[in-house]
Tab-separated table of C-alpha atoms and ligand atoms in Angstrom:
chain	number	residue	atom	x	y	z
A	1	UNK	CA	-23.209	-19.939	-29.217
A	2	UNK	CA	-22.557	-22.455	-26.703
A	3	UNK	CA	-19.887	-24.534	-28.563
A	4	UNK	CA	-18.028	-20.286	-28.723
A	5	UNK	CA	-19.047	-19.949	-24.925
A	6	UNK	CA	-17.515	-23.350	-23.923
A	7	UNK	CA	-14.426	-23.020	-26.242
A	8	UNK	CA	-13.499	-19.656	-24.652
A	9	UNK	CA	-14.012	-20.249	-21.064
A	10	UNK	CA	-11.760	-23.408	-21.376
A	11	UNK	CA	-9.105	-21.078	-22.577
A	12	UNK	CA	-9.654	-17.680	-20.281
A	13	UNK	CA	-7.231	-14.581	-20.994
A	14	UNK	CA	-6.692	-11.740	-18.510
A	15	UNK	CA	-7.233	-8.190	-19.044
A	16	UNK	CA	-4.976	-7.469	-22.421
A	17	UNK	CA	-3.651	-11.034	-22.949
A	18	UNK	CA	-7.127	-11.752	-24.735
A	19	UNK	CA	-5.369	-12.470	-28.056
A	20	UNK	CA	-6.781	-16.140	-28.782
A	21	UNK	CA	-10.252	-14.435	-27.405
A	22	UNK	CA	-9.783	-11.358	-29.774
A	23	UNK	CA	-8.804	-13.750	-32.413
A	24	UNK	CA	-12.159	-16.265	-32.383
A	25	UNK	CA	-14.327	-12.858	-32.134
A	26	UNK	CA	-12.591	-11.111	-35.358
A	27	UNK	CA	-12.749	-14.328	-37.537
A	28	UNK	CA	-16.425	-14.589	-36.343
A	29	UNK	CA	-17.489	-11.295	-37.379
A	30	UNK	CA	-15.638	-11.363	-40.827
A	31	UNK	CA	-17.181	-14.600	-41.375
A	32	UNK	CA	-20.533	-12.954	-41.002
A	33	UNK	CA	-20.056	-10.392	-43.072
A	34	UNK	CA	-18.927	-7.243	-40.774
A	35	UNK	CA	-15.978	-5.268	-41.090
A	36	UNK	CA	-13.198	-5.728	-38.679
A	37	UNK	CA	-11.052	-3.605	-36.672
A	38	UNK	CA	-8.528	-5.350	-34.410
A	39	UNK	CA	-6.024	-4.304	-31.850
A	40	UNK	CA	-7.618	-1.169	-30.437
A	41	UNK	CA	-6.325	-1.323	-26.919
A	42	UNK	CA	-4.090	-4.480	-27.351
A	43	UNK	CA	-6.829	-6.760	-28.108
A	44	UNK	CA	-10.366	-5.043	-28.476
A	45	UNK	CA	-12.300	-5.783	-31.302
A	46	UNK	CA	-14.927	-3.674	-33.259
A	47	UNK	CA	-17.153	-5.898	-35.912
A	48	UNK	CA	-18.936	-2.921	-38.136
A	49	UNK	CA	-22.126	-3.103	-40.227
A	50	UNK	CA	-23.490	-0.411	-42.923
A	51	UNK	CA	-26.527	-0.337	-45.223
A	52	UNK	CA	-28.802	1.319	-46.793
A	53	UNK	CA	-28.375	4.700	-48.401
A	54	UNK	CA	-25.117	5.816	-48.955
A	55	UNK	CA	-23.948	2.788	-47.755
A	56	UNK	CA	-25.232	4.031	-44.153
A	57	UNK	CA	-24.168	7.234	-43.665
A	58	UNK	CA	-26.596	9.686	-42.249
A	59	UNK	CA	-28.592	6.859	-40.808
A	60	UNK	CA	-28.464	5.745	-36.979
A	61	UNK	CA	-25.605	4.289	-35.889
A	62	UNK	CA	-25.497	1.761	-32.766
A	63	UNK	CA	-23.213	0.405	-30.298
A	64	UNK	CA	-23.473	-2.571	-28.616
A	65	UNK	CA	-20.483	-4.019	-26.073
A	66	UNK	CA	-19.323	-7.174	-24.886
A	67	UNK	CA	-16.090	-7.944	-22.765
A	68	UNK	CA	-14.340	-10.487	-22.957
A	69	UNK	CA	-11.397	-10.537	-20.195
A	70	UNK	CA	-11.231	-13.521	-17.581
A	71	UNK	CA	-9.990	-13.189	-13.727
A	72	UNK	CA	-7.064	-14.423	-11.966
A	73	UNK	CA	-9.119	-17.321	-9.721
A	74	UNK	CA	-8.437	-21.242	-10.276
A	75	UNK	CA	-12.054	-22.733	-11.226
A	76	UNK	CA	-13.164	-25.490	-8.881
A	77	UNK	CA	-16.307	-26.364	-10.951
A	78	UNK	CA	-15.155	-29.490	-12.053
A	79	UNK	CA	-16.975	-29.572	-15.859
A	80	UNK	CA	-15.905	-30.797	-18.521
A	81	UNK	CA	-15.735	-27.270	-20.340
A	82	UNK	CA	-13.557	-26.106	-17.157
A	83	UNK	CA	-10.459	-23.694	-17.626
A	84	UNK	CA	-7.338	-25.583	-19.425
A	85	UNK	CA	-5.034	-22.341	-17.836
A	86	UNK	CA	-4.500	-23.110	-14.273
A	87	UNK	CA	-5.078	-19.930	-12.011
A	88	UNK	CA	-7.369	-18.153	-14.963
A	89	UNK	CA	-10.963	-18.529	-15.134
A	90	UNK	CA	-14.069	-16.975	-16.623
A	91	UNK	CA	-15.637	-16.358	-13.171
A	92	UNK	CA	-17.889	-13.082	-14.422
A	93	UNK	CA	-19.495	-15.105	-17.665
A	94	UNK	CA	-17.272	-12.389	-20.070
A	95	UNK	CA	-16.885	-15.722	-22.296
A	96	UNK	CA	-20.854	-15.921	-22.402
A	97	UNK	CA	-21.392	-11.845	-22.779
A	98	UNK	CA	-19.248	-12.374	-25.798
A	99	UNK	CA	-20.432	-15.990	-27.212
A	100	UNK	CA	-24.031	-13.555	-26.884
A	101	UNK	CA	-22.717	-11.286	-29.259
A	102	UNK	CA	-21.394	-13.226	-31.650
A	103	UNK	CA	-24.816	-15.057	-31.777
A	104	UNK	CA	-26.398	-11.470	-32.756
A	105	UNK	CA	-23.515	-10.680	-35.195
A	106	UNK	CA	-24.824	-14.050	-37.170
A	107	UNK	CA	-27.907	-12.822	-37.148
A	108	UNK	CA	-27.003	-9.075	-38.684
A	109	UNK	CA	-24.849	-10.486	-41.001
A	110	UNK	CA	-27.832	-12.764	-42.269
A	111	UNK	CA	-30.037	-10.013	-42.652
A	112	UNK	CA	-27.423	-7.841	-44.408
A	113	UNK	CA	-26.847	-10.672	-46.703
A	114	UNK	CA	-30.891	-10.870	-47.491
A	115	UNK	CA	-31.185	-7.444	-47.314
A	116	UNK	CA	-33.409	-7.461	-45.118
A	117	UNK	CA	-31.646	-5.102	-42.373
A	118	UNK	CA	-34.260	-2.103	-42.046
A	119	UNK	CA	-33.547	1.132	-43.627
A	120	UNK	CA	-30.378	2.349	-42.967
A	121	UNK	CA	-27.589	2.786	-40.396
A	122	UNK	CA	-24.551	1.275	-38.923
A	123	UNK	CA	-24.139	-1.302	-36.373
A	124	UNK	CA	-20.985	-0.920	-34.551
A	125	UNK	CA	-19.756	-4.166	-32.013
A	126	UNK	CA	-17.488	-3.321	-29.803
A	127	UNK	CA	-15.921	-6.533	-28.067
A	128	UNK	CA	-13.596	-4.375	-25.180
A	129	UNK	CA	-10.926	-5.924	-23.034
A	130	UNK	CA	-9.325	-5.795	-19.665
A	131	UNK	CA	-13.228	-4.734	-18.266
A	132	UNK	CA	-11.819	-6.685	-14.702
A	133	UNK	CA	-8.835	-4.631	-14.156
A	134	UNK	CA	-9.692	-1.609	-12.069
A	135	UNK	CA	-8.648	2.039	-13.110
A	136	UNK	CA	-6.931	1.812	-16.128
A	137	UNK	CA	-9.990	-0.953	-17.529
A	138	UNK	CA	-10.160	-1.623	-21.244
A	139	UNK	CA	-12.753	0.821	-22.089
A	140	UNK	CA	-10.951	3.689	-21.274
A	141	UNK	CA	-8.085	2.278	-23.090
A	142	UNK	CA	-10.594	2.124	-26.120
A	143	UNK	CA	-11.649	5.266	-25.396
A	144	UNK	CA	-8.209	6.778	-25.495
A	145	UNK	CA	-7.825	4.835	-28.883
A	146	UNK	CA	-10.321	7.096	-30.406
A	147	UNK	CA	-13.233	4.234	-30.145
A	148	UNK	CA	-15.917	6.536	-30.712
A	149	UNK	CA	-14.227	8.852	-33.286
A	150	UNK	CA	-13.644	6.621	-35.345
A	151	UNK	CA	-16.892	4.296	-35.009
A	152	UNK	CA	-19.542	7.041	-33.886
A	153	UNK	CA	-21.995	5.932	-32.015
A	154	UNK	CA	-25.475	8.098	-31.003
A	155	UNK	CA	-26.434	5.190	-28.000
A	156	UNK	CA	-24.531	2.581	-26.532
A	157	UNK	CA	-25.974	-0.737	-24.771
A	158	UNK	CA	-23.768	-3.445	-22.539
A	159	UNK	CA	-25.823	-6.192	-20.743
A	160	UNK	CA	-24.068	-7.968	-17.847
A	161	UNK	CA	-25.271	-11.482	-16.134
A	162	UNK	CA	-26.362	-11.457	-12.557
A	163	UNK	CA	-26.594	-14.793	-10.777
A	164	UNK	CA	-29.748	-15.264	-8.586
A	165	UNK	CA	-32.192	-13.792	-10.719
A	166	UNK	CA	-33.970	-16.282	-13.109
A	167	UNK	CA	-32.503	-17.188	-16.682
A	168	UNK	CA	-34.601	-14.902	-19.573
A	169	UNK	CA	-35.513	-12.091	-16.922
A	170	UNK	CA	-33.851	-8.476	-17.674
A	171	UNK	CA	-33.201	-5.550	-15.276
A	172	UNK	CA	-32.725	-2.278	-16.237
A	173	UNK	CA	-32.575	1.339	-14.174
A	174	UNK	CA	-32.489	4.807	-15.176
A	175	UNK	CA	-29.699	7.199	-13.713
A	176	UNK	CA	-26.741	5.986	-11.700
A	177	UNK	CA	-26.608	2.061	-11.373
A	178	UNK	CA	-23.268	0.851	-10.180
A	179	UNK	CA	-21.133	2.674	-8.177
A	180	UNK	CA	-17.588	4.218	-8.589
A	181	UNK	CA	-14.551	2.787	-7.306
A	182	UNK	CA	-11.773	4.756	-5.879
A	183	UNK	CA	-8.357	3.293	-4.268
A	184	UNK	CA	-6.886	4.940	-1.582
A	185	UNK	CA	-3.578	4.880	0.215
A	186	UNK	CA	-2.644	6.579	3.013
A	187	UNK	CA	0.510	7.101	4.800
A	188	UNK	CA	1.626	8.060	8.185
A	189	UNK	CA	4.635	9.308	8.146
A	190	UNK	CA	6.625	8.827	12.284
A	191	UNK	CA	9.441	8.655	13.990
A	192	UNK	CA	10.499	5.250	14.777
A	193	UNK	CA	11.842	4.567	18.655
A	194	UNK	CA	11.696	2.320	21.511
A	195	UNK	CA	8.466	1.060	22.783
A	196	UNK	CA	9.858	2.248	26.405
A	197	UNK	CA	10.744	5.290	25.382
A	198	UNK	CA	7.508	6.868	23.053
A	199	UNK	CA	8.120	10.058	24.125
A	200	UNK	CA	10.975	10.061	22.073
A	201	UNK	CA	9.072	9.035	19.285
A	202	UNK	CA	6.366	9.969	17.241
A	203	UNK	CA	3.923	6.943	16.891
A	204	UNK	CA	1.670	6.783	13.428
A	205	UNK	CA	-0.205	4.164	14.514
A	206	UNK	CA	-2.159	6.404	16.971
A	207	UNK	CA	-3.237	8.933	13.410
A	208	UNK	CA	-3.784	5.371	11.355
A	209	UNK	CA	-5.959	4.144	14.084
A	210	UNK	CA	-8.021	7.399	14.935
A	211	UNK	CA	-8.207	7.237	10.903
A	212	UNK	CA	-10.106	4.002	10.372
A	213	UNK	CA	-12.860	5.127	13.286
A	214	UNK	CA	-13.191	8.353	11.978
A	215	UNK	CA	-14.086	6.897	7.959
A	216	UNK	CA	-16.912	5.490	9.556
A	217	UNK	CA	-17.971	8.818	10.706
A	218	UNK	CA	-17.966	10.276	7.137
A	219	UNK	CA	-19.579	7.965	6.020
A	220	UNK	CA	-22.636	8.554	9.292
A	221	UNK	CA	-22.037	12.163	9.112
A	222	UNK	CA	-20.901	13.666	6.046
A	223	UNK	CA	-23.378	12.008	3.496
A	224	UNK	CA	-26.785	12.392	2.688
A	225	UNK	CA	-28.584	9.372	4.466
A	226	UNK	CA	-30.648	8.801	1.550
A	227	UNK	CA	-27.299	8.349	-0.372
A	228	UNK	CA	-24.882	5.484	-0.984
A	229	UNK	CA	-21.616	5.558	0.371
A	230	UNK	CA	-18.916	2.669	1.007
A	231	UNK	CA	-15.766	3.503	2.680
A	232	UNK	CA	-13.924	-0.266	3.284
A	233	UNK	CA	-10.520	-0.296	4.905
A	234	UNK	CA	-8.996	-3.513	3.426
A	235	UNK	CA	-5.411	-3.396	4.653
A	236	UNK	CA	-3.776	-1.520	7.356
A	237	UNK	CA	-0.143	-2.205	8.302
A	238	UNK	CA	2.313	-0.815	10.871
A	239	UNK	CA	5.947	-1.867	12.331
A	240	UNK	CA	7.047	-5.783	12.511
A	241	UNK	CA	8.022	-6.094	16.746
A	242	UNK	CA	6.282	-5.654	19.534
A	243	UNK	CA	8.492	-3.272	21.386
A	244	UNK	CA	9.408	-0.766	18.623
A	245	UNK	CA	7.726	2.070	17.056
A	246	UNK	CA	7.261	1.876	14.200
A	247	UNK	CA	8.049	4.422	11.243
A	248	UNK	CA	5.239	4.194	9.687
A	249	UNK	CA	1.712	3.541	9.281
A	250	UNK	CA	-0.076	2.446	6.075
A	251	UNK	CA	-3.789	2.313	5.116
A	252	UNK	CA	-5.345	0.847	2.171
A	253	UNK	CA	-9.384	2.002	1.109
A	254	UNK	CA	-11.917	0.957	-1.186
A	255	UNK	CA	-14.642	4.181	-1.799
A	256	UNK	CA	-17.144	3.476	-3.611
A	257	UNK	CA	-20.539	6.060	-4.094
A	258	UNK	CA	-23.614	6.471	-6.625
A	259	UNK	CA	-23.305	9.924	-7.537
A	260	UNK	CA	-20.548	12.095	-8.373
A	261	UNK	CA	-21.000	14.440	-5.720
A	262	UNK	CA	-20.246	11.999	-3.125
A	263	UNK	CA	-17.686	10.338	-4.640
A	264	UNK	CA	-16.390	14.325	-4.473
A	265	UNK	CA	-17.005	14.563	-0.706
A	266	UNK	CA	-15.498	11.120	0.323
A	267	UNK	CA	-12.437	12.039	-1.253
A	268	UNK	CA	-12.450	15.442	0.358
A	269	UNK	CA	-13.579	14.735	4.030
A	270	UNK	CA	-11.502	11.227	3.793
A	271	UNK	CA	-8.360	13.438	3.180
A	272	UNK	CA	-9.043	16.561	5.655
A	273	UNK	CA	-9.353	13.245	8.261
A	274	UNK	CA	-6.245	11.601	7.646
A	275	UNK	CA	-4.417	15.575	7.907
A	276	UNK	CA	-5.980	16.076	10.683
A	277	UNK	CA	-5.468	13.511	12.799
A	278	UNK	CA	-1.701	13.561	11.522
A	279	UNK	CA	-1.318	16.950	12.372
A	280	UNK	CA	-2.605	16.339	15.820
A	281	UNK	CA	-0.209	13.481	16.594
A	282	UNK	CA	2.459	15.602	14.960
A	283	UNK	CA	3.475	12.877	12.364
A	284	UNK	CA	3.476	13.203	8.607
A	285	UNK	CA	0.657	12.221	6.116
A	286	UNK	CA	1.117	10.901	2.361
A	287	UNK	CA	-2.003	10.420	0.203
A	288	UNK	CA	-2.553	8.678	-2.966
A	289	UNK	CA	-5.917	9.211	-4.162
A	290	UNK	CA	-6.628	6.722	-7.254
A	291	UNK	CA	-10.041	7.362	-8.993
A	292	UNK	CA	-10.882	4.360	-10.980
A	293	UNK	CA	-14.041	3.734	-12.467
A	294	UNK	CA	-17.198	6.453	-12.435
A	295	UNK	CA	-20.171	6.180	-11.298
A	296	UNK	CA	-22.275	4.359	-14.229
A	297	UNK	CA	-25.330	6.741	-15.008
A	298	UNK	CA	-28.082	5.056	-17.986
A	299	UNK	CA	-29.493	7.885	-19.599
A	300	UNK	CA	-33.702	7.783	-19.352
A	301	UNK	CA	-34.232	7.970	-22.737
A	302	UNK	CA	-32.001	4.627	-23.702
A	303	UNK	CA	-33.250	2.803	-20.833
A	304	UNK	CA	-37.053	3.384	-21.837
A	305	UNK	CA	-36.401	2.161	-25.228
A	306	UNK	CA	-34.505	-0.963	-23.637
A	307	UNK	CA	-37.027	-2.000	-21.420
A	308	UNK	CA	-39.703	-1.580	-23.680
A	309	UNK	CA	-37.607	-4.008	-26.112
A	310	UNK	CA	-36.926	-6.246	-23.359
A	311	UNK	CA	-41.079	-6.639	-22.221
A	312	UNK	CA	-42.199	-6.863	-25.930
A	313	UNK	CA	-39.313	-9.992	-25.988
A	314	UNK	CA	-40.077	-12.097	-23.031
A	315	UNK	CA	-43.065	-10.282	-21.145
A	316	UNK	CA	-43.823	-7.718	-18.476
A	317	UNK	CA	-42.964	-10.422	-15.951
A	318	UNK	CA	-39.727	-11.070	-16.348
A	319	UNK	CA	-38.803	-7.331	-17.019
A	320	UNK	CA	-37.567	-5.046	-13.953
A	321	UNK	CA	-37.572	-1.526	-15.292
A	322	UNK	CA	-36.827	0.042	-11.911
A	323	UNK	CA	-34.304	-2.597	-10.236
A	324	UNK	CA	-32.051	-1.975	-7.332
A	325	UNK	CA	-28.608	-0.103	-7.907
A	326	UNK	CA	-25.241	-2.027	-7.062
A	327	UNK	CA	-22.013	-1.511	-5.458
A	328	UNK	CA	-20.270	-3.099	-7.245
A	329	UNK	CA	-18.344	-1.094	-10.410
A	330	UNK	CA	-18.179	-1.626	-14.186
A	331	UNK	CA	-15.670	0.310	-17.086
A	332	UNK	CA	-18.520	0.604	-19.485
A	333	UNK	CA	-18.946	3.916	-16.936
A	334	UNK	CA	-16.661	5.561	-19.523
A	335	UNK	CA	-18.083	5.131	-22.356
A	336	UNK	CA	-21.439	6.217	-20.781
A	337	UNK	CA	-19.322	9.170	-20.242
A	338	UNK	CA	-19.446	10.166	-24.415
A	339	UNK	CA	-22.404	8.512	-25.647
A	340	UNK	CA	-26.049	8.252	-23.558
A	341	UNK	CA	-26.636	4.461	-23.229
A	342	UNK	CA	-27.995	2.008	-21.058
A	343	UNK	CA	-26.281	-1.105	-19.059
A	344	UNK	CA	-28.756	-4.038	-18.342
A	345	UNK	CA	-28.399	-7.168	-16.362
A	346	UNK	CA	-29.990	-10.614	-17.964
A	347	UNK	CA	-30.269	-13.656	-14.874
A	348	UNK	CA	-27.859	-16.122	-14.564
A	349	UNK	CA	-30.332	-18.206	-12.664
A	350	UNK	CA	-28.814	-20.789	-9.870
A	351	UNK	CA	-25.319	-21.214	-11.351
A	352	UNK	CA	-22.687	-23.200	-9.554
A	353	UNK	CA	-20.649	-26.216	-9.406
A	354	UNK	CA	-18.417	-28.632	-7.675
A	355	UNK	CA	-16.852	-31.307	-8.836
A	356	UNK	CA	-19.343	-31.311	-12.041
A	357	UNK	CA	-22.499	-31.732	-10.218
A	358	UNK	CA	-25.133	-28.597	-9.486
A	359	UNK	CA	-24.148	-26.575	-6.636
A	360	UNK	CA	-27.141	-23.941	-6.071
A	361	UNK	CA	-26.404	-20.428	-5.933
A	362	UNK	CA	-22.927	-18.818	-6.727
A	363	UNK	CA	-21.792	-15.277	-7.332
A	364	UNK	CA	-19.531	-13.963	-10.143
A	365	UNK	CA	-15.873	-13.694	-8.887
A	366	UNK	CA	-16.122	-17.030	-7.434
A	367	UNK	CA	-14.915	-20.313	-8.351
A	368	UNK	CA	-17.855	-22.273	-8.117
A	369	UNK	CA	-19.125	-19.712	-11.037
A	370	UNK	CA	-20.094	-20.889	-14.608
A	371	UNK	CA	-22.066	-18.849	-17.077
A	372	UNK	CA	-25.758	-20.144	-17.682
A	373	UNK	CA	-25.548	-21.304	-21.266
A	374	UNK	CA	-29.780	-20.460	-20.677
A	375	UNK	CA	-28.465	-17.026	-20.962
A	376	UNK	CA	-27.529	-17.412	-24.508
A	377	UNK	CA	-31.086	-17.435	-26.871
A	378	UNK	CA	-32.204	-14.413	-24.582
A	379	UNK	CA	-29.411	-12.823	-24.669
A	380	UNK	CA	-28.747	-12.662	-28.421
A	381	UNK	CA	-32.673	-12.434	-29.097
A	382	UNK	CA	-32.494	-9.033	-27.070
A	383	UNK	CA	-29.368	-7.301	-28.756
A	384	UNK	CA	-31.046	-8.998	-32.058
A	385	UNK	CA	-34.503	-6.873	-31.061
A	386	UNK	CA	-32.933	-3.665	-29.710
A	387	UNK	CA	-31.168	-3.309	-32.514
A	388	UNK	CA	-34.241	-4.094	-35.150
A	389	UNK	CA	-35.986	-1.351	-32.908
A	390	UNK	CA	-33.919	0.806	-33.536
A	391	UNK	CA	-32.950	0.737	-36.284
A	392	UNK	CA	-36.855	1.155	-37.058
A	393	UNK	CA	-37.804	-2.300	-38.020
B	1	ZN	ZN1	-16.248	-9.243	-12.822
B	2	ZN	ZN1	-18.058	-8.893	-15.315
């Protein structure tokens, strides 16, 4: 697993480029035994295993998902396995999720080949691309494909590193756990003029500004305190000299909530805002609301069968069955969406690097980041005991 992990972060792929990626898994899971289904979405992957009566059918069938995509950041750890594609780098450990996989699939395909799989079922793998890429992420894409038409699935697991929690310990929770992300620009719409002469003009500034302080107040006043909200104004952009007026007025958001029925409100409130206040500076108003990825929501049921995996594995100890939701956002959200499932996060431990020496902490999306090849035994020995679980072994 680590000579896979290694060999794909030195070459990281972005979101749909993944073809050497997509390659390495496919020739992986035919060489353990699975069937293979290439090219769903560009360059997702599904690796599927039957047995048992009827070669499978009428048994349970599983799902279990890795990514495999790399980000746009030039890595700065300085090891020796460092990426060989300037400006690309596995900085969110997608080259270890699907290394972690791959271990499992050798494992399956073992059993299969012993016989030794319990009773009967299918095991789907679905190794998705493009999870990095906002809105129009791989697993939709997959989804669109017909992913679980054509490999049915009745529960669906992704696990996801998460640096600063110790190597071998899992977290799990039940009901929404990372947030959805919404993109959001607004326009002001003027009339240009000369800064002596504003009364000539109508300024959009004045409806942009007004804008950003009110967002706040949505965020204070329209949501249930015991909710999550996150309004973030990340660009905001108006006229190029300092005496003219300018035309218009641009704001870019990033919304992001834990339940649906905020994510409904912000979008609602955030646009009767941005109409009002244009209406009451008598300029124009242009909205382009982008809804990207859902809320993610585990259903109980999977995540009680997880965690109980997970304990049994490595110990009560290490286990978090009721661990803090995130704000950040994830595309396995849609796939949630179809099947009930669960998304778990495994530590990445203390994980970063300069110039090839030990760095302390570092976050994904940073690049300091590597993937804790410590992940790797734990990681594969959980898919490898989820799925024996259920499976009924
Ligand atoms: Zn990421
Ligand atoms: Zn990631």
């Amino acid at each position: 697993m680590k000579t896979w992990r290694r060999a794909i972060h030195q070459h990281p792929e972005l979101g749909f480029d993944e073809f050497e990626t997509s390659r390495l898994v496919a020739d992986q899971l035919r060489d353990c035994g699975f069937e293979v289904t290439a090219g769903i979405a560009t360059t997702g992957v599904v690796g599927t295993l039957s047995w048992g009566t009827d070669g499978g059918k009428g048994g349970p069938r599983l799902g279990l998902r890795a990514d495999m995509d790399a980000l746009p950041i030039h890595e700065e750890t300085g090891l020796p396995w460092a990426s060989r594609n300037p400006g690309r780098m596995h900085a969110c450990g997608h080259d270890g999720h699907t290394a972690m996989l791959l271990g499992a699939a050798q494992v399956f395909g073992r059993l299969h080949r012993e016989g030794r799989l319990p009773g009967s079922g299918t095991l789907n793998l679905i190794f998705q691309p493009a999870e990095e890429l906002g809105g129009g992420g791989g697993a939709k894409r997959m989804l669109e494909e017909g992913l679980f038409e054509r490999f049915p699935c009745d529960a669906i697991f992704a696990m996801h590193n998460f640096p600063g929690v110790p190597t071998g310990h899992f977290r799990f929770r039940p009901g929404p756990f990372m947030a959805s992300s919404d993109k959001v620009l607004i326009r002001f719409d003027g009339k240009g003029g000369h800064g002596a002469l504003p009364h000539l003009a109508a300024d959009p500034t004045l409806p942009a500004a007004a804008t950003v302080l009110g967002l706040q107040g949505i965020v204070g006043r329209n949501v249930d305190p015991v909710e999550m909200a996150v309004v973030s104004v990340g660009r905001m952009s108006a006229g190029k000299a300092y005496n003219v007026i300018p035309e218009t007025a641009e704001l870019e958001l990033s919304v992001r909530a834990l339940r649906p029925e905020v994510r409904d409100r912000l979008e609602q409130r955030i646009c009767e805002l941005a109409r009002g206040q244009a209406a009451a500076h008598g300029v124009g108003c242009d909205i382009r609301y982008e809804r990207g990825y859902p809320v993610l929501i585990n259903t109980a049921e999977q995540v009680r069968f997880a965690t109980e995996v997970a304990r049994e594995l490595v110990g009560d100890d290490k286990v978090d069955g009721n661990a803090p939701p995130l704000s950040g956002s994830e595309d396995f959200a849609f796939m949630l969406q179809q099947v009930p499932g669960c998304y778990l996060l495994i530590g990445n431990g203390d994980n970063g690097f300069a110039g090839g020496e030990h760095l302390g902490p570092c976050s994904v999306h940073n690049p300091h980041y590597d993937f804790n090849d410590a992940c790797l035994a734990p990681g594969a020995a959980f898919w490898v005991a989820l799925a024996n679980r259920f499976f009924g072994g």
